Amino acid sequence: MLMISPRMASGMQEKQYTPSLLSFFVYNPSFGSREGEEEKKILFYHPSEVEKNEKIRNVGLCEAIVQFTRTFCPTKPAKSLHTQKNRQFFFEAEDSFWIVMVVRNPMVEKPNKDGRPPTIEYQEEEILDTVYGAVLRECYSMYKLFNGTFGRAMEAGGVELLMQKLDKFFYRYLQTLHLQSCDLLDVFGGIAFFPLDKMTYLKIQSFVNRVEESLSLIKYTAFLYNDQLIWSGLEQDDMRILYKYLTTSLFPRHSEPELAGRDSPLRPEVAGNLLHYGRFLTGPANLKDPEAKFRFPRIFVNTEDSYEELHLIVYKAMSAAVCFMISASVELTREFCEQLDGLVGPQLTLLASDICEQYNVNRRISGPDKEPQFKFIYFNHMNLAEKSTIHMRKTASVSLTSVHPDLMKILGDINCDFARVDEDEEIIVKAMTDYWVVGKKSDQRELYVILNQKNANLIEVNEEVKRLCATQFNNIFFLD
Amino acid sequence: MSEEHYLELCENPVQFENASSVNNVFFDEANKQVFAVRSGGATGVVVKGPDDKNSVAFRMDDKGEVKCIKFSIGNKILAVQRTPKSVDFISFIPDYPHLECSQECKMKNASILGFCWTNWNEIVFVTDQGIEFYQVLPDKRSLKLLKSQSVNVNWYMYCPETAVILLSTTAQGNVLQPFAFKSGTMSKMPKFEIELPVVPKPAKPNLTERDIAVHVVPREGSYKKTNVLKLNTTGKFALNVVDNLVVVHHQSSQTSIIFDIKLREPDCALNVHQPVLPGRSIHPYRIPLTGLAAVPTQPPVPCELCILYETFSPACLTCAVCSPFASGYLWYLQVKLPPTVNLLQDKGKLMDFLLRRRDCKMVILSVCAQMLNGGDKGGLPVVATVFDKLNQVYKEYLEAEQTYTVATESGPSRGSAARERPVRTQAVIDQSDMYTHVLSSFSEKKDTSHKFIIAVLMEYIRSLNQVQITVQHYLYELVIKMLVQHNLFYMLHQFLQYHVLSDSKPLACLLLSLESTYPPAHQLSLDMLKRLSTANDEIVEVLLSRQQVLGALRFIRSVGGHGNISARKFLDAARQTADQMLFYTIFRFFEQRNMRLRGNPSFIPGEHCEEHVVYFKQVFGEQALMKQVTV
């Protein structure tokens, strides 16, 4: 992607290229160990147009690097390979199944006088291993969420089935990868929790319990409001990836019809249902439609132990969205969907307006304009809670940050430092552009603050961060 | 099925001699006394009340046939009516002679319909021409007319609890005129008319309403403006009021139905009451044969119910009088709650009904237990409704208690009379009742899914929170126990994250103990201790136990408590880490503290740090010790 650099030389325009995906492939070295059968190792290769021998060469190179580095540390083979033009990330997703992602380094194209071809400068140090390593792992998690593990696919239908699945999934998924806007938040892969008072939370609990009781097919339920999580019956890791899917893919796709006018063709048929605002985000768009299909996406959870395949029903009323998960062995019928709609719709509508009211009350109390002048990212490894005042909105297409990418890079660097040691630390960095960047790590929590205070000294910055902790995080134990 | 009888007669009825040619039996409604007058009193008058205190026996001269006989309140003065014009009085005041006097009604040509005592010495004569209110002056052997009112009277009703007389006036008798009496005064209340056969009734004390009903029920139901009891049947009826329930006995079908006029039907302006429960007869009573005639092997004689129904005294409010045998019996009618449980399917209504009854606690708790354990569970919505109803009553009691405490603490405030401590009725079911009798055993049920158990516990916690009752720790403990047992740590984590389980030291300690199975519990616990803000010592202990010596020190310094902490504790912990630089840092910190506190870096003997000083010298050398600054 092209981005005009802020550093524009007069007269001569520099062109800045952000990191982009060069190739992405999945292979298993044990599938073509004999000479001449190397192609069998490759299960998926993007871009597919690449000539066969080049695919084999690239895969072979990765295999060799991993194999070679294994001799130094058998348990931790190489995770990435830095070259001038690109960076390769290796991930052994399952036993002997490797996924490799090759990212082209960001670069600056400087035009030359006299019609000579422009000079290209690769900024090979600009991208972070942790960020793209996390992106790669997330690719696999997302695949696994909708397809189950590679191993299970092999058991069910051999290499053919696995290749089919990989092809079907990644063909579309890779198009939605936006490598230029990946940052620290991708490393965390956190979940934003909706702040809520105890009573409203208990009402939601009660709602979930009642629905699960009367529709006993439902195995798990997750409750979100405003794209933020309130309750998850799924385990943490499964919820993390489901949350990612919901907030970056499913919800954004459905928000546009909602914003559209009443008579817009984009708006789904409400079918004269005046009793409630509930509707299915997955499955049938309109229950009244006699042609409606009652097919829901399937997801795979608890793949480590019980390995469950579930229907994913996402149902939404106003800003409240509920995911109901039902064993895939059950066939979902029109009757069930109508029953669910009739039961959940009115209750959820009521609950959504309750939450909204409560939320507005709280906002009025705390003062709407008291948005902190601090820009910070908070993450707790224990519950994956994440909070950022840096990111405006994270959607499928683009993540808008309010700070310069250079600062985001510093945050990433501090995070790498934290990852190296186990102990609580604090790092304060003075950035080039009058900014102070502070990273704090206390037990399992990390806090990154960006302060824009000219002429502030270290002591003042330290005081400022203390103040932030006292106001924003007074109810948690944060060592200073 | 005997279990269906929700009405029964009390076990120890008052027994009295049956009415006969020589024996007259009278019942005084106000004092619930039965008078057996033999031979006009010459051979004895036996008075029996529901308990022995009210029982008296005496003789009086036979001055003609006794028409009515009643004691004043407290058995002070006996009034006996023998003629249609006059009433005789005999003083029964202790240490006073049995003075007698007589009083004729003032109005000419009037005849006395009856009389009622409104006080120990105040009496009302009701004649066919009006009412006369007297004060009895026993020492002067005379009566003083306090007030009178002339009005045509067909019949009258007296309600002793409220001291209200209701007169039926006009030719049709459908205009009712109430009078209220209170220590020497008589006040006329607005009269009202009863439309026939439909009988409306303005808002009035409930007790009198019931009185009316006694007289107007022999029609198609009785109608009132505030409360209408739908009898759905015709015939002769008798009424009782038991435990705030109106019991209507229907003679021909020999069944009794009960109405709870506080149980409101929704969306109904006029309160039309359907019977709470399907009609049932009173539990058959067996009269034990006593005395010499009693043969041990002979079973008690069952009392025929038809006899019971036929002999109901229409004037009897809480008792049933019956004389099927040689002797008469006076029973109290009682409501048995357990059979009602199965007759009232709607659990919400059942709770409303039970919560207003006297001995309801154990019945309510058993309903709760049954609702949770039973096969026909109505599900969580029903559970929620029941919890909400119980907690509403619980909350009202707590609030009354609170206002009482505040009122008594602030001393007798001006004007306001001394408040009475709120009475804790059986309907107040608190958390410990619920825990002991219902929840703890329920949570151990093996055949119930843990999902349902947790949902029920959360529902109870929600219900308590809804009425702002502080949840007791043992309930949280139960929830946590369930979650831990089923490895639902992430659920627990989320509950804590939203502070559903309120912060407390015991809860924090419980979490700490879970750390080995669920590591994040450590963080949750520390956060909780931090929020409590009274648990700084505990936080230090936790950090030291994890060898986070510097962290502990920095924490205690940040809260300003480092002046008086035990140096030894920190030095011990630092020594254990085997990190010499850490030990050095900690040691130096305390030297500096000592310097600041006492102007001397060395430790005082009371701190027991000698071994650490020795160790410090050994590792870092004597010269490394901080020197005292000499001025």
mmCIF file of N, CA and C in Angstrom, chain B residues 14 36 244 270 345 401-402 426 484 558 560 582 604 609 615:
data_model
loop_
_atom_site.group_PDB
_atom_site.id
_atom_site.type_symbol
_atom_site.label_atom_id
_atom_site.label_comp_id
_atom_site.label_asym_id
_atom_site.label_seq_id
_atom_site.Cartn_x
_atom_site.Cartn_y
_atom_site.Cartn_z
ATOM 1 N N VAL B 14 -62.642 -26.331 73.749
ATOM 2 C CA VAL B 14 -63.257 -26.037 75.036
ATOM 3 C C VAL B 14 -64.516 -26.897 75.110
ATOM 4 N N ALA B 36 -72.260 -21.449 80.434
ATOM 5 C CA ALA B 36 -73.262 -22.488 80.665
ATOM 6 C C ALA B 36 -74.026 -22.082 81.922
ATOM 7 N N ASN B 244 -55.923 -13.977 59.046
ATOM 8 C CA ASN B 244 -56.161 -12.969 58.015
ATOM 9 C C ASN B 244 -56.754 -13.537 56.726
ATOM 10 N N LEU B 270 -61.838 -3.180 40.459
ATOM 11 C CA LEU B 270 -62.605 -3.674 41.591
ATOM 12 C C LEU B 270 -61.996 -5.015 41.957
ATOM 13 N N GLN B 345 -51.000 -24.132 42.376
ATOM 14 C CA GLN B 345 -49.923 -24.478 41.448
ATOM 15 C C GLN B 345 -49.001 -23.304 41.143
ATOM 16 N N GLU B 401 -36.047 -2.235 60.461
ATOM 17 C CA GLU B 401 -35.061 -2.412 61.526
ATOM 18 C C GLU B 401 -34.070 -1.251 61.503
ATOM 19 N N GLN B 402 -33.661 -0.904 60.304
ATOM 20 C CA GLN B 402 -32.683 0.166 60.111
ATOM 21 C C GLN B 402 -33.235 1.498 60.609
ATOM 22 N N GLN B 426 -42.542 -14.572 60.766
ATOM 23 C CA GLN B 426 -41.969 -15.781 60.156
ATOM 24 C C GLN B 426 -41.749 -15.611 58.657
ATOM 25 N N VAL B 484 -15.335 -24.110 41.266
ATOM 26 C CA VAL B 484 -14.033 -24.772 41.371
ATOM 27 C C VAL B 484 -14.196 -26.273 41.160
ATOM 28 N N SER B 558 4.449 3.145 49.103
ATOM 29 C CA SER B 558 3.484 3.946 48.347
ATOM 30 C C SER B 558 2.240 4.250 49.166
ATOM 31 N N GLY B 560 2.457 4.619 52.362
ATOM 32 C CA GLY B 560 2.928 5.403 53.507
ATOM 33 C C GLY B 560 3.026 4.620 54.795
ATOM 34 N N LEU B 582 19.940 -8.058 46.374
ATOM 35 C CA LEU B 582 18.612 -7.735 46.903
ATOM 36 C C LEU B 582 18.716 -7.543 48.411
ATOM 37 N N ILE B 604 17.509 -1.529 66.505
ATOM 38 C CA ILE B 604 17.383 -1.663 67.952
ATOM 39 C C ILE B 604 17.103 -3.117 68.287
ATOM 40 N N CYS B 609 17.116 -8.152 64.584
ATOM 41 C CA CYS B 609 17.771 -8.231 63.285
ATOM 42 C C CYS B 609 19.260 -8.595 63.402
ATOM 43 N N TYR B 615 25.195 -11.369 59.157
ATOM 44 C CA TYR B 615 25.292 -11.863 57.788
ATOM 45 C C TYR B 615 25.767 -10.759 56.847
#
